[in-house]
């Protein structure tokens, strides 16, 4: 167990390094001189030359990377071009908004999707199953930002129950903040429900074929006990892997939801930075999100043996 | 029974959307970019079946051209991703050793960017345009293809018929092309179908963010993005493009399920 955890954790280090190299090289692919890009067209030749020297752009590329990666490890991701703020605190303040919505949505979606998927698998090929699969496939096919618009139209505009534009942090006013967060979370829960339910159903069908389930039934256990005590832990393991992927996908694609609901999250920060050609911010957000994704997948893999101890045996 | 239903419904939906896209190439009720300021934000009527937008442009015409844009972008992107991914996967799987390790390290690094994050980064470099999207999404989805191809090649290369091809004196390249690649076709078909749906979704999301197909050219994503400020006053603008994306994705998902059942009897 400890060996497995150590091996898996060590394997994440080269991935993180390669991700950092990819982000670094990507930004160097932008045509033009980075110092000139950062200062803008109005800068004088001396200013550009001075920044080139302070950024270490005269050094060979590998040395430049080490310089940049070293600073990033120390929490220094540079400063935004547009307002001169340090990038990391900017990312962290925006991330708190995104993280709250994403974590809440994934937790709620899991709580609904796993029992729903297991129910469908238990009733495989019957009306209940067909209805659940049809619902899940439909949810899988609706673009999140459109569902967001429709929910906004119904609950914000037509019924007037919830605010249409704006955001308040939890620290300012928890009740108002909750009102702003209900629709984005509901949208993400509905969208992610599709993939997760289908995964939970497929995993449960695989498990229900196994001999130990027949054995549990032969012992005379009730169907509910068989499903909860015997099928659930093994069927949950593949769903757990999917949850890791979903968390990452949501972080990578959250910009559209934040745009629909005008939330000041990490995705909006990235899109605004792309529009303003604020390269240090783009670079910082990409490194941050990819880094989080690697860590989330690591945590998922570390939690996996709790549900399926066979993986550590390898 | 379910296989048949998936195949029929999925196929019908995609055929219908394709028919709309092909029609749009020859004929639309109005010119999709024709501005008519006297008919701004008209609700659906006999003249404009799906109403008009904030510039008085006909929504139905723009929706039809949007189908053409979305399907073209999706098809070309899938081809680009397949070409790059197949090349990398074949090389890595067949030559193994350092080639494999280097290519797969690069591949894993690219797979570590979740969702459309890599495409967003690439668009920063390439700049937003229709073909910029194709390149960015093509590069972003290639690693997934490479991974599938490499897996198939690794399991195939030890099989007798590959040995036989080598023993006959065929070159490695010929063996790769003639005997290995055809056996990767069925997993790739399933992947390409799902990918077609992902690309339609990603393209509409990027266009919605203003990083995709630039206005005034219509795409479903940028139509929804301009509809947001008129959510209260012109509801119809927010409905139709979303329905089109959803129908397209539903068709792809159902067809994908059907193909998976047909080509992968394991599940």
XYZ file of C-alpha atoms in Angstrom:
581
model
C 0.000 0.000 0.000
C 2.692 2.495 1.016
C 4.841 1.282 -1.879
C 1.964 1.871 -4.287
C 1.324 5.351 -2.923
C 5.018 6.265 -3.155
C 5.384 4.919 -6.701
C 2.259 6.702 -7.893
C 3.270 9.988 -6.252
C 6.758 9.868 -7.786
C 5.267 9.220 -11.224
C 3.421 12.553 -11.014
C 6.674 14.545 -10.857
C 7.842 13.986 -14.474
C 4.288 14.727 -15.685
C 4.298 18.039 -13.816
C 7.706 18.856 -15.272
C 6.548 18.080 -18.827
C 3.408 20.163 -18.303
C 5.586 23.093 -17.209
C 7.812 22.645 -20.293
C 4.738 22.514 -22.555
C 3.279 25.731 -21.074
C 6.665 27.467 -21.301
C 7.232 26.458 -24.934
C 3.643 27.254 -25.935
C 4.049 30.865 -24.884
C 7.399 31.034 -26.684
C 5.651 29.966 -29.899
C 3.882 33.327 -30.003
C 5.473 35.267 -32.841
C 7.453 38.266 -31.685
C 9.732 39.185 -28.815
C 8.274 38.311 -25.347
C 9.636 41.491 -23.775
C 8.116 43.612 -26.520
C 4.806 41.745 -26.148
C 4.781 42.328 -22.399
C 5.528 46.039 -22.606
C 3.278 46.724 -25.573
C 3.993 48.761 -28.704
C 4.423 52.050 -26.851
C 7.594 50.928 -25.051
C 10.963 52.379 -26.041
C 13.837 50.222 -27.324
C 15.780 50.785 -24.046
C 12.866 49.614 -21.907
C 12.486 46.480 -24.013
C 16.233 45.827 -23.794
C 16.165 46.284 -19.996
C 13.225 43.875 -19.602
C 14.900 41.360 -21.921
C 17.907 41.376 -19.603
C 15.855 41.151 -16.384
C 13.751 38.302 -17.846
C 16.941 36.521 -18.792
C 15.931 36.309 -22.446
C 19.589 36.540 -23.535
C 20.273 33.129 -21.943
C 19.857 29.812 -23.819
C 16.297 28.405 -23.810
C 16.860 25.573 -21.250
C 18.360 28.079 -18.793
C 15.413 30.402 -19.377
C 13.064 27.542 -18.553
C 14.907 26.681 -15.324
C 14.778 30.346 -14.329
C 11.023 30.530 -15.001
C 10.188 27.151 -13.425
C 12.281 27.980 -10.356
C 10.372 31.220 -9.856
C 7.054 29.403 -10.400
C 7.963 26.832 -7.716
C 8.571 29.720 -5.338
C 5.065 31.020 -6.115
C 6.230 33.774 -8.472
C 4.326 33.542 -11.751
C 5.236 37.045 -12.864
C 3.024 40.112 -13.098
C -0.025 40.814 -15.228
C 0.694 43.067 -18.221
C -2.632 44.881 -18.016
C -2.622 45.937 -14.353
C 0.783 44.955 -12.980
C -0.695 42.731 -10.245
C 1.263 39.593 -9.302
C -0.301 36.630 -11.139
C -0.519 34.012 -8.379
C -2.669 36.005 -5.887
C -4.887 36.989 -8.824
C -5.337 33.314 -9.751
C -5.998 32.251 -6.161
C -8.684 34.886 -5.558
C -10.509 33.912 -8.785
C -10.004 30.201 -8.118
C -11.909 30.394 -4.819
C -15.088 31.251 -6.785
C -14.559 28.496 -9.367
C -13.534 25.836 -6.840
C -16.648 26.391 -4.705
C -18.990 25.914 -7.672
C -17.128 22.980 -9.223
C -16.636 20.999 -5.990
C -20.250 21.501 -4.914
C -21.534 20.476 -8.368
C -19.363 17.346 -8.600
C -20.278 16.252 -5.057
C -24.023 16.664 -5.708
C -23.786 15.013 -9.147
C -21.999 11.991 -7.610
C -24.625 11.647 -4.873
C -27.371 11.458 -7.517
C -25.546 9.673 -10.351
C -24.202 6.646 -8.448
C -27.542 5.450 -6.994
C -29.286 6.269 -10.285
C -26.745 4.315 -12.329
C -26.923 1.366 -9.922
C -30.705 1.379 -10.092
C -30.552 1.293 -13.903
C -28.048 -1.578 -13.828
C -30.181 -3.524 -11.330
C -33.187 -3.114 -13.668
C -31.064 -3.702 -16.774
C -33.028 -3.589 -20.065
C -36.297 -2.807 -18.336
C -38.359 0.370 -18.572
C -36.590 2.044 -15.604
C -33.196 1.356 -17.196
C -34.268 2.668 -20.595
C -35.640 5.837 -19.004
C -32.454 6.452 -16.993
C -30.195 5.836 -20.008
C -32.336 8.081 -22.224
C -32.196 10.856 -19.611
C -28.416 10.453 -19.193
C -27.786 10.483 -22.957
C -29.956 13.583 -23.320
C -28.008 15.367 -20.563
C -24.763 14.321 -22.232
C -25.953 16.011 -25.425
C -26.950 19.408 -24.046
C -24.223 22.072 -24.071
C -23.682 23.362 -20.529
C -23.786 27.021 -21.511
C -27.098 26.603 -23.310
C -28.670 24.763 -20.380
C -27.387 27.637 -18.236
C -29.084 30.182 -20.507
C -32.353 28.244 -20.425
C -32.326 27.891 -16.612
C -31.540 31.595 -16.384
C -34.434 32.334 -18.723
C -36.898 30.230 -16.724
C -35.856 30.903 -13.113
C -34.286 34.337 -13.527
C -36.311 36.086 -16.208
C -39.733 34.406 -16.351
C -40.226 33.361 -12.712
C -37.914 36.013 -11.255
C -36.839 33.723 -8.386
C -33.102 34.176 -8.816
C -30.817 37.070 -9.883
C -29.807 37.189 -13.573
C -26.544 39.172 -13.401
C -23.932 39.673 -10.698
C -22.072 37.979 -7.895
C -21.590 38.401 -4.146
C -18.916 36.526 -2.175
C -19.863 34.315 0.763
C -17.872 36.549 3.084
C -20.061 39.562 2.199
C -23.498 37.971 2.429
C -23.917 34.171 2.545
C -27.622 34.190 1.585
C -27.178 36.463 -1.411
C -24.108 34.485 -2.459
C -26.124 31.257 -2.368
C -28.750 32.819 -4.646
C -26.082 33.611 -7.242
C -24.549 30.157 -7.020
C -27.729 28.014 -7.273
C -28.143 28.177 -11.056
C -24.498 27.615 -12.068
C -24.262 24.642 -9.683
C -27.603 23.217 -10.869
C -26.460 23.530 -14.496
C -23.204 21.684 -13.862
C -24.927 18.978 -11.787
C -27.435 18.279 -14.593
C -24.721 18.220 -17.274
C -22.283 15.994 -15.352
C -25.093 13.688 -14.274
C -25.200 12.316 -17.850
C -21.692 10.898 -18.090
C -21.496 9.840 -14.441
C -24.800 7.948 -14.446
C -23.804 6.047 -17.571
C -20.431 5.180 -16.047
C -21.966 4.037 -12.735
C -24.467 1.902 -14.660
C -21.810 0.262 -16.870
C -19.537 -0.419 -13.878
C -22.410 -1.945 -11.875
C -23.434 -4.185 -14.786
C -19.862 -5.508 -14.943
C -19.821 -6.176 -11.206
C -23.266 -7.822 -11.078
C -22.008 -10.520 -13.505
C -19.344 -11.682 -11.042
C -19.606 -14.842 -8.963
C -19.319 -13.140 -5.569
C -22.608 -11.341 -6.228
C -24.345 -14.649 -6.984
C -22.786 -15.978 -3.784
C -24.075 -13.030 -1.781
C -27.546 -13.586 -3.235
C -27.357 -17.340 -2.558
C -26.622 -16.577 1.100
C -30.128 -15.113 1.157
C -29.140 -11.462 1.572
C -31.730 -8.945 0.517
C -31.241 -7.283 -2.875
C -30.679 -3.942 -1.147
C -27.868 -5.370 0.994
C -26.301 -7.074 -2.032
C -26.297 -3.808 -3.935
C -25.108 -1.607 -1.074
C -22.613 -3.852 0.706
C -21.248 -5.875 -2.226
C -21.863 -4.132 -5.535
C -21.402 -0.487 -4.514
C -17.710 -0.512 -3.448
C -16.492 -2.245 -6.617
C -18.827 -0.352 -8.923
C -17.775 2.953 -7.377
C -14.079 2.575 -8.248
C -14.360 3.280 -12.019
C -16.786 6.125 -11.262
C -14.144 7.618 -8.963
C -11.695 7.754 -11.894
C -14.355 9.517 -13.941
C -14.900 12.036 -11.126
C -11.219 12.990 -11.393
C -11.571 13.523 -15.140
C -14.821 15.480 -14.688
C -13.215 17.786 -12.095
C -10.420 18.526 -14.545
C -12.746 19.005 -17.509
C -14.903 21.389 -15.487
C -11.858 23.438 -14.453
C -10.667 23.510 -18.068
C -14.038 24.473 -19.518
C -15.620 26.499 -16.698
C -15.188 29.747 -18.675
C -18.445 29.252 -20.593
C -20.531 28.783 -17.436
C -18.853 31.772 -15.777
C -19.656 33.803 -18.896
C -23.341 32.830 -18.856
C -23.735 33.629 -15.154
C -21.263 36.566 -15.097
C -19.183 35.005 -12.316
C -15.674 36.359 -11.632
C -13.953 32.946 -11.709
C -10.737 31.469 -13.046
C -12.201 30.708 -16.481
C -13.208 34.332 -17.041
C -9.734 35.412 -15.928
C -8.188 33.148 -18.586
C -10.511 34.275 -21.383
C -10.053 37.966 -20.506
C -6.281 37.443 -20.459
C -6.428 35.786 -23.899
C -8.373 38.771 -25.276
C -5.950 41.263 -23.736
C -2.893 39.259 -24.798
C -1.867 39.185 -21.127
C 0.606 36.312 -21.595
C 1.896 35.967 -18.008
C -1.700 35.462 -16.811
C -2.493 32.948 -19.602
C 0.708 31.070 -18.785
C -0.027 31.160 -15.051
C -3.630 29.932 -15.341
C -2.668 27.102 -17.718
C 0.116 25.930 -15.405
C -2.160 26.222 -12.353
C -5.122 24.307 -13.837
C -2.971 21.576 -15.419
C -1.081 21.247 -12.111
C -4.335 20.892 -10.155
C -5.540 18.313 -12.681
C -2.383 16.204 -12.216
C -2.768 16.413 -8.417
C -6.499 15.547 -8.536
C -5.759 12.480 -10.657
C -3.007 11.511 -8.221
C -5.450 11.792 -5.295
C -8.017 9.706 -7.189
C -5.421 6.995 -7.826
C -4.370 7.076 -4.171
C -8.003 6.712 -3.049
C -8.703 3.917 -5.557
C -7.373 1.023 -3.380
C -9.890 1.926 -0.674
C -12.627 0.695 -3.025
C -10.662 -1.846 -5.055
C -7.605 -3.213 -3.175
C -6.526 -5.302 -6.188
C -4.712 -2.344 -7.812
C -1.982 -2.274 -5.146
C -1.126 -5.946 -5.704
C 0.634 -5.268 -9.007
C -33.495 -3.586 -29.960
C -31.645 -0.728 -28.319
C -28.828 -1.015 -30.877
C -31.309 -0.650 -33.720
C -33.044 2.337 -32.099
C -29.703 4.084 -31.439
C -28.584 3.501 -35.008
C -31.842 4.730 -36.568
C -32.402 7.788 -34.350
C -28.722 8.817 -34.343
C -28.393 8.318 -38.084
C -31.603 10.249 -38.818
C -30.568 13.202 -36.661
C -27.118 13.488 -38.230
C -28.482 13.031 -41.753
C -31.027 15.801 -41.121
C -28.364 18.217 -39.840
C -26.107 17.322 -42.789
C -29.001 17.934 -45.197
C -29.549 21.374 -43.638
C -25.834 22.163 -43.969
C -25.736 21.057 -47.631
C -28.875 23.067 -48.427
C -27.318 26.144 -46.801
C -24.402 25.910 -49.214
C -26.829 26.543 -52.110
C -29.875 28.279 -50.695
C -31.045 30.108 -47.561
C -34.387 31.982 -47.174
C -32.486 35.290 -46.710
C -28.846 36.271 -47.078
C -27.402 35.264 -43.656
C -25.476 38.530 -43.241
C -28.079 40.912 -44.722
C -28.753 43.651 -42.163
C -32.295 45.063 -42.059
C -32.602 47.682 -39.336
C -36.365 48.077 -39.795
C -36.873 44.432 -38.787
C -34.679 44.305 -35.687
C -35.554 41.689 -33.039
C -38.766 40.569 -34.744
C -40.357 37.510 -33.086
C -40.964 34.402 -35.248
C -43.532 35.140 -37.991
C -44.558 34.038 -41.488
C -41.762 36.146 -42.988
C -39.067 34.986 -40.563
C -39.884 31.543 -39.188
C -37.362 31.794 -36.370
C -37.466 35.572 -35.994
C -34.692 38.128 -36.552
C -31.690 39.171 -34.458
C -30.505 42.570 -33.195
C -29.385 43.568 -36.733
C -32.591 42.348 -38.382
C -30.833 39.312 -39.847
C -32.905 36.178 -40.448
C -32.231 33.629 -37.664
C -33.224 30.591 -39.753
C -30.751 31.507 -42.518
C -27.971 32.043 -39.996
C -28.840 28.774 -38.269
C -28.538 26.900 -41.584
C -25.162 28.445 -42.402
C -24.145 27.725 -38.802
C -24.809 24.021 -39.471
C -22.492 24.198 -42.470
C -19.778 25.883 -40.358
C -20.085 23.487 -37.411
C -20.084 20.315 -39.500
C -17.168 21.463 -41.683
C -15.081 22.482 -38.680
C -15.884 19.223 -36.887
C -15.136 16.992 -39.881
C -11.839 18.684 -40.782
C -10.752 18.816 -37.128
C -11.376 15.091 -36.669
C -9.342 14.396 -39.829
C -6.465 16.586 -38.574
C -6.507 14.937 -35.132
C -6.659 11.465 -36.702
C -3.774 12.154 -39.117
C -1.455 13.504 -36.398
C -2.546 10.965 -33.785
C -2.258 7.943 -36.080
C 1.233 8.987 -37.215
C 2.469 9.435 -33.620
C 0.743 6.287 -32.349
C 2.052 4.059 -35.137
C 5.614 5.312 -34.744
C 5.577 4.970 -30.949
C 3.955 1.540 -30.932
C 6.043 0.029 -33.671
C 9.539 1.307 -32.954
C 9.171 1.184 -29.140
C 12.291 1.999 -27.113
C 13.339 5.639 -26.970
C 11.046 6.742 -29.806
C 8.101 5.390 -27.850
C 9.222 6.849 -24.535
C 9.859 10.328 -25.953
C 6.624 10.471 -27.960
C 4.504 9.148 -25.102
C 6.062 11.551 -22.592
C 5.070 14.426 -24.886
C 1.654 12.844 -25.379
C 1.017 12.467 -21.636
C 2.073 16.063 -21.028
C -0.513 17.237 -23.584
C -3.188 14.936 -22.102
C -2.585 16.595 -18.727
C -4.378 19.731 -19.979
C -8.041 19.075 -19.188
C -10.982 19.901 -21.458
C -10.556 22.819 -23.816
C -7.638 24.300 -21.836
C -4.998 23.214 -24.376
C -7.144 24.529 -27.246
C -7.493 27.847 -25.377
C -3.709 28.046 -24.989
C -3.131 27.171 -28.645
C -5.710 29.771 -29.733
C -3.740 32.394 -27.805
C -0.841 31.572 -30.108
C -2.761 30.996 -33.357
C -5.422 33.680 -32.971
C -9.192 33.136 -33.251
C -10.527 32.179 -36.694
C -12.360 29.256 -38.288
C -9.148 27.513 -39.329
C -7.411 28.544 -36.122
C -10.055 26.500 -34.280
C -9.490 23.524 -36.575
C -5.749 23.602 -35.906
C -6.088 24.211 -32.145
C -8.735 21.506 -31.584
C -6.995 19.123 -34.000
C -3.745 19.390 -32.049
C -5.587 19.228 -28.726
C -7.416 15.979 -29.612
C -4.505 14.235 -31.401
C -2.956 12.820 -28.172
C -6.118 10.821 -27.422
C -5.896 9.239 -30.889
C -2.182 8.523 -30.514
C -2.843 6.716 -27.246
C -5.508 4.424 -28.764
C -3.401 3.644 -31.854
C -0.282 2.903 -29.802
C -2.264 0.548 -27.564
C -3.631 -1.396 -30.557
C -0.208 -1.560 -32.219
C 1.480 -2.865 -29.069
C -1.038 -5.685 -28.780
C -0.918 -6.419 -32.532
C 2.810 -6.429 -33.123
C 3.425 -9.762 -31.385
C 0.685 -11.550 -33.297
C 1.506 -14.244 -35.870
C 0.257 -12.428 -38.957
C 2.630 -9.525 -38.288
C 5.499 -12.006 -37.799
C 4.450 -13.620 -41.084
C 4.571 -10.293 -42.922
C 8.091 -9.694 -41.607
C 9.157 -13.241 -42.467
C 7.996 -12.667 -46.044
C 10.574 -9.908 -46.258
C 8.124 -6.985 -46.198
C 9.571 -3.702 -44.956
C 8.520 -2.410 -41.539
C 6.732 0.540 -43.158
C 4.762 -1.729 -45.504
C 3.801 -4.043 -42.621
C 2.720 -1.037 -40.573
C 0.550 0.360 -43.361
C -0.846 -2.842 -44.841
C -1.348 -5.045 -41.777
C -1.236 -3.012 -38.554
C -3.271 0.057 -39.489
C -6.356 -1.787 -40.859
C -6.676 -3.518 -37.485
C -6.850 -0.162 -35.701
C -9.875 0.882 -37.756
C -12.666 -0.237 -35.442
C -11.403 1.419 -32.224
C -10.631 4.520 -34.298
C -14.147 4.619 -35.784
C -15.657 4.617 -32.305
C -13.213 7.312 -31.166
C -13.770 9.463 -34.274
C -17.534 9.399 -33.736
C -17.252 10.569 -30.113
C -14.630 13.099 -31.140
C -16.954 14.553 -33.771
C -19.374 15.371 -30.941
C -16.637 16.788 -28.666
C -15.447 19.060 -31.461
C -18.951 20.382 -32.195
C -19.342 21.101 -28.458
C -15.869 22.658 -28.120
C -16.265 24.762 -31.257
C -19.595 26.133 -30.066
C -18.117 26.788 -26.592
C -15.094 28.620 -28.042
C -17.309 30.625 -30.416
C -19.599 31.410 -27.463
C -16.555 32.819 -25.640
C -15.689 34.920 -28.692
C -12.564 32.874 -29.437
C -13.988 30.834 -32.300
C -15.687 31.674 -35.556
C -15.593 35.511 -35.597
C -18.805 37.473 -36.337
C -20.485 38.432 -38.651
C -20.033 34.847 -39.955
C -22.740 32.856 -38.170
C -21.999 29.851 -35.933
C -24.271 28.325 -33.316
C -21.856 29.316 -30.550
C -21.505 32.973 -31.481
C -25.275 33.249 -32.090
C -25.853 32.156 -28.474
C -23.227 34.568 -27.246
C -24.936 37.549 -28.908
C -28.305 36.279 -27.638
C -27.297 36.551 -23.948
C -28.020 40.329 -23.601
C -31.471 39.814 -25.202
C -32.525 36.948 -22.942
C -35.491 38.968 -21.654
C -36.554 40.865 -24.769
C -35.867 38.288 -27.525
C -36.145 34.797 -26.044
C -36.221 33.091 -29.467
C -32.602 34.038 -30.118
C -31.434 31.785 -27.253
C -33.541 28.741 -28.148
C -32.869 27.675 -31.743
C -29.026 27.520 -31.832
C -28.956 25.488 -28.601
C -31.532 23.030 -29.928
C -29.386 22.539 -33.041
C -26.214 21.836 -31.011
C -28.124 19.449 -28.740
C -29.678 17.542 -31.684
C -26.269 17.243 -33.328
C -24.670 15.930 -30.129
C -27.568 13.585 -29.426
C -27.197 12.121 -32.927
C -23.453 11.664 -32.442
C -23.837 10.096 -28.989
C -26.511 7.631 -30.115
C -24.516 6.679 -33.209
C -21.409 6.322 -31.048
C -23.247 3.954 -28.668
C -24.489 1.910 -31.623
C -20.998 1.675 -33.161
C -19.491 0.664 -29.823
C -22.044 -2.145 -29.505
C -21.371 -3.265 -33.087
C -17.575 -3.080 -33.168
C -16.696 -3.873 -29.566
C -18.716 -6.943 -28.569
C -16.945 -7.011 -25.185
C -19.360 -4.500 -23.642
